[in-house]
Amino acid sequence: MSTLTRTALLGVAALGTLAGAAATPPSPLTLKAATLVVTQETRDGKKVEVLTDASKAQVIPGSVLSLTQTFKNVSKGALSSIVLNMKVDPATTFQQATCTVGGVTTQYTTDGRTFAAAPLMKTVTVTENGKSVQKKVEVKPSEYTGVRWNIARLNAGQEGTCAIRATVK
């Protein structure tokens, strides 16, 4: 089965087409984006997380957002090698990424071009004993600018959600 690539940008889903296809057939994958504001409430003495559509809530610096991509295989067969990308909006700071389907590999980027599993590493130049020395250091998740989920297989009718949490700057 051919590789399907699906790209999702902050709250905007863009479905790609199969490479080399003369006519665009209906996509075997549906994709729905949502931006939700995450708040905490106390109900019956317990703290619970409340998700509210960002268009219906006040979003201010410090607000935590859940940027979700919900997808479903609407074909009659399994899909393989699905790639879902999501940018971290520059007005936010990345916190974490999750995905509800099994067999997914999550990768991160700081430049939008190269992706790798966490922790990402970078080379920095520091001064030690009066000399410039290059050292490899771990990239803080707050420096991530995008997330990529590689979904190995999605069976017919199977659905899932991949999401990032980010804080508004």
mmCIF file of C-alpha atoms in Angstrom:
data_model
loop_
_atom_site.group_PDB
_atom_site.id
_atom_site.type_symbol
_atom_site.label_atom_id
_atom_site.label_comp_id
_atom_site.label_asym_id
_atom_site.label_seq_id
_atom_site.Cartn_x
_atom_site.Cartn_y
_atom_site.Cartn_z
ATOM 1 C CA MET A 1 0.000 0.000 0.000
ATOM 2 C CA SER A 2 1.312 3.468 -0.831
ATOM 3 C CA THR A 3 2.450 5.908 1.814
ATOM 4 C CA LEU A 4 -0.144 8.508 2.728
ATOM 5 C CA THR A 5 1.012 11.801 4.105
ATOM 6 C CA ARG A 6 -1.333 14.047 5.975
ATOM 7 C CA THR A 7 -0.247 17.445 7.240
ATOM 8 C CA ALA A 8 -1.993 19.377 9.984
ATOM 9 C CA LEU A 9 -1.152 22.954 10.873
ATOM 10 C CA LEU A 10 -2.347 24.698 14.028
ATOM 11 C CA GLY A 11 -6.108 24.357 13.764
ATOM 12 C CA VAL A 12 -6.087 23.965 9.971
ATOM 13 C CA ALA A 13 -6.166 20.529 8.345
ATOM 14 C CA ALA A 14 -4.839 20.098 4.843
ATOM 15 C CA LEU A 15 -5.301 16.716 3.220
ATOM 16 C CA GLY A 16 -2.704 15.858 0.631
ATOM 17 C CA THR A 17 -3.220 13.777 -2.489
ATOM 18 C CA LEU A 18 -1.667 10.490 -3.448
ATOM 19 C CA ALA A 19 1.499 11.052 -5.461
ATOM 20 C CA GLY A 20 1.110 10.446 -9.158
ATOM 21 C CA ALA A 21 -2.687 10.201 -9.130
ATOM 22 C CA ALA A 22 -4.258 11.514 -12.350
ATOM 23 C CA ALA A 23 -7.603 12.280 -10.721
ATOM 24 C CA THR A 24 -8.112 12.960 -7.057
ATOM 25 C CA PRO A 25 -10.063 10.065 -5.546
ATOM 26 C CA PRO A 26 -11.893 10.537 -2.251
ATOM 27 C CA SER A 27 -9.404 10.419 0.600
ATOM 28 C CA PRO A 28 -9.399 7.171 2.573
ATOM 29 C CA LEU A 29 -8.619 9.239 5.672
ATOM 30 C CA THR A 30 -10.808 11.912 7.248
ATOM 31 C CA LEU A 31 -9.099 14.525 9.391
ATOM 32 C CA LYS A 32 -10.684 17.029 11.759
ATOM 33 C CA ALA A 33 -8.764 19.746 13.606
ATOM 34 C CA ALA A 34 -9.771 21.423 16.859
ATOM 35 C CA THR A 35 -8.210 23.985 19.152
ATOM 36 C CA LEU A 36 -9.419 23.649 22.724
ATOM 37 C CA VAL A 37 -8.713 25.688 25.859
ATOM 38 C CA VAL A 38 -7.780 23.506 28.841
ATOM 39 C CA THR A 39 -8.997 24.582 32.271
ATOM 40 C CA GLN A 40 -9.387 22.909 35.659
ATOM 41 C CA GLU A 41 -12.611 22.853 37.662
ATOM 42 C CA THR A 42 -13.579 21.264 40.944
ATOM 43 C CA ARG A 43 -16.609 19.002 40.678
ATOM 44 C CA ASP A 44 -17.829 16.906 43.581
ATOM 45 C CA GLY A 45 -14.597 17.712 45.420
ATOM 46 C CA LYS A 46 -12.389 16.459 42.572
ATOM 47 C CA LYS A 47 -10.341 18.474 40.097
ATOM 48 C CA VAL A 48 -11.361 17.711 36.528
ATOM 49 C CA GLU A 49 -10.028 18.938 33.221
ATOM 50 C CA VAL A 50 -12.454 20.908 31.065
ATOM 51 C CA LEU A 51 -11.904 21.367 27.323
ATOM 52 C CA THR A 52 -13.664 24.323 25.661
ATOM 53 C CA ASP A 53 -13.607 25.246 21.970
ATOM 54 C CA ALA A 54 -11.127 28.137 21.715
ATOM 55 C CA SER A 55 -13.601 30.151 19.630
ATOM 56 C CA LYS A 56 -15.961 30.127 22.640
ATOM 57 C CA ALA A 57 -13.426 30.871 25.360
ATOM 58 C CA GLN A 58 -11.104 33.670 26.357
ATOM 59 C CA VAL A 59 -7.547 32.874 25.265
ATOM 60 C CA ILE A 60 -4.938 34.951 27.085
ATOM 61 C CA PRO A 61 -1.229 34.604 27.817
ATOM 62 C CA GLY A 62 -0.827 31.590 30.088
ATOM 63 C CA SER A 63 -3.830 29.748 28.631
ATOM 64 C CA VAL A 64 -3.164 26.082 27.912
ATOM 65 C CA LEU A 65 -4.347 24.866 24.514
ATOM 66 C CA SER A 66 -4.984 21.337 23.285
ATOM 67 C CA LEU A 67 -4.473 21.278 19.524
ATOM 68 C CA THR A 68 -6.013 18.058 18.237
ATOM 69 C CA GLN A 69 -6.188 16.174 14.972
ATOM 70 C CA THR A 70 -8.852 13.453 14.961
ATOM 71 C CA PHE A 71 -8.610 11.048 12.053
ATOM 72 C CA LYS A 72 -10.495 8.002 10.770
ATOM 73 C CA ASN A 73 -9.804 5.383 8.125
ATOM 74 C CA VAL A 74 -12.990 5.502 6.028
ATOM 75 C CA SER A 75 -11.736 2.963 3.475
ATOM 76 C CA LYS A 76 -12.491 -0.758 3.360
ATOM 77 C CA GLY A 77 -8.859 -1.727 3.960
ATOM 78 C CA ALA A 78 -5.976 -0.941 6.255
ATOM 79 C CA LEU A 79 -3.823 2.127 5.649
ATOM 80 C CA SER A 80 -0.127 2.054 6.374
ATOM 81 C CA SER A 81 2.681 4.555 6.835
ATOM 82 C CA ILE A 82 0.495 7.541 7.693
ATOM 83 C CA VAL A 83 2.424 10.666 8.624
ATOM 84 C CA LEU A 84 0.700 13.459 10.543
ATOM 85 C CA ASN A 85 2.567 16.738 11.130
ATOM 86 C CA MET A 86 1.608 19.591 13.427
ATOM 87 C CA LYS A 87 3.429 22.899 13.810
ATOM 88 C CA VAL A 88 3.738 24.579 17.184
ATOM 89 C CA ASP A 89 2.452 28.114 16.681
ATOM 90 C CA PRO A 90 5.190 30.676 17.478
ATOM 91 C CA ALA A 91 2.728 32.431 19.829
ATOM 92 C CA THR A 92 2.740 29.302 22.026
ATOM 93 C CA THR A 93 5.227 27.164 23.922
ATOM 94 C CA PHE A 94 5.111 23.392 23.419
ATOM 95 C CA GLN A 95 4.396 21.244 26.500
ATOM 96 C CA GLN A 96 3.645 17.676 25.392
ATOM 97 C CA ALA A 97 2.356 15.437 22.597
ATOM 98 C CA THR A 98 -0.002 12.457 22.752
ATOM 99 C CA CYS A 99 -1.630 10.035 20.334
ATOM 100 C CA THR A 100 -4.385 7.511 21.052
ATOM 101 C CA VAL A 101 -3.507 4.861 18.466
ATOM 102 C CA GLY A 102 -1.028 2.038 18.943
ATOM 103 C CA GLY A 103 2.022 1.575 16.764
ATOM 104 C CA VAL A 104 2.744 5.292 16.535
ATOM 105 C CA THR A 105 6.201 6.846 16.650
ATOM 106 C CA THR A 106 6.352 10.463 17.816
ATOM 107 C CA GLN A 107 9.126 12.736 16.594
ATOM 108 C CA TYR A 108 9.943 16.391 17.229
ATOM 109 C CA THR A 109 11.670 19.243 15.398
ATOM 110 C CA THR A 110 13.220 22.597 16.158
ATOM 111 C CA ASP A 111 13.742 23.641 12.536
ATOM 112 C CA GLY A 112 10.670 22.248 10.746
ATOM 113 C CA ARG A 113 12.831 20.079 8.478
ATOM 114 C CA THR A 114 14.514 17.411 10.565
ATOM 115 C CA PHE A 115 12.537 15.232 12.981
ATOM 116 C CA ALA A 116 13.802 12.807 15.627
ATOM 117 C CA ALA A 117 12.649 11.046 18.765
ATOM 118 C CA ALA A 118 12.992 12.909 22.069
ATOM 119 C CA PRO A 119 15.198 13.990 23.593
ATOM 120 C CA LEU A 120 16.542 16.180 20.796
ATOM 121 C CA MET A 121 20.152 17.279 21.095
ATOM 122 C CA LYS A 122 21.918 20.418 19.895
ATOM 123 C CA THR A 123 25.504 21.630 19.868
ATOM 124 C CA VAL A 124 26.304 24.811 21.755
ATOM 125 C CA THR A 125 29.530 26.718 22.174
ATOM 126 C CA VAL A 126 30.489 27.567 25.746
ATOM 127 C CA THR A 127 33.560 29.093 27.310
ATOM 128 C CA GLU A 128 35.467 26.859 29.728
ATOM 129 C CA ASN A 129 38.749 27.969 31.269
ATOM 130 C CA GLY A 130 38.949 30.808 28.760
ATOM 131 C CA LYS A 131 38.505 28.541 25.718
ATOM 132 C CA SER A 132 35.525 28.030 23.425
ATOM 133 C CA VAL A 133 34.283 24.455 23.651
ATOM 134 C CA GLN A 134 31.436 22.800 21.791
ATOM 135 C CA LYS A 135 29.095 20.613 23.820
ATOM 136 C CA LYS A 136 26.008 18.565 23.017
ATOM 137 C CA VAL A 137 23.075 19.494 25.222
ATOM 138 C CA GLU A 138 19.469 18.368 25.387
ATOM 139 C CA VAL A 139 16.918 20.610 23.690
ATOM 140 C CA LYS A 140 14.175 21.723 26.053
ATOM 141 C CA PRO A 141 10.691 20.696 24.876
ATOM 142 C CA SER A 142 9.742 24.397 25.017
ATOM 143 C CA GLU A 143 12.058 24.851 21.996
ATOM 144 C CA TYR A 144 10.180 22.320 19.824
ATOM 145 C CA THR A 145 8.510 23.906 16.800
ATOM 146 C CA GLY A 146 6.677 20.861 15.466
ATOM 147 C CA VAL A 147 5.615 17.285 16.051
ATOM 148 C CA ARG A 148 5.365 14.363 13.630
ATOM 149 C CA TRP A 149 3.412 11.186 14.304
ATOM 150 C CA ASN A 150 4.271 8.153 12.161
ATOM 151 C CA ILE A 151 1.322 5.763 12.307
ATOM 152 C CA ALA A 152 2.381 2.321 11.107
ATOM 153 C CA ARG A 153 -1.110 0.930 10.457
ATOM 154 C CA LEU A 154 -4.693 2.122 10.715
ATOM 155 C CA ASN A 155 -7.314 -0.588 10.169
ATOM 156 C CA ALA A 156 -10.548 -0.005 8.256
ATOM 157 C CA GLY A 157 -12.916 2.038 10.435
ATOM 158 C CA GLN A 158 -10.228 2.723 13.040
ATOM 159 C CA GLU A 159 -9.927 6.238 14.382
ATOM 160 C CA GLY A 160 -7.665 8.112 16.733
ATOM 161 C CA THR A 161 -6.547 11.493 17.976
ATOM 162 C CA CYS A 162 -3.081 13.013 18.067
ATOM 163 C CA ALA A 163 -2.640 16.244 19.999
ATOM 164 C CA ILE A 164 -0.201 18.704 21.420
ATOM 165 C CA ARG A 165 -0.518 20.836 24.533
ATOM 166 C CA ALA A 166 0.905 24.326 24.323
ATOM 167 C CA THR A 167 0.847 27.436 26.498
ATOM 168 C CA VAL A 168 0.002 30.830 25.009
ATOM 169 C CA LYS A 169 2.939 33.251 25.378
#
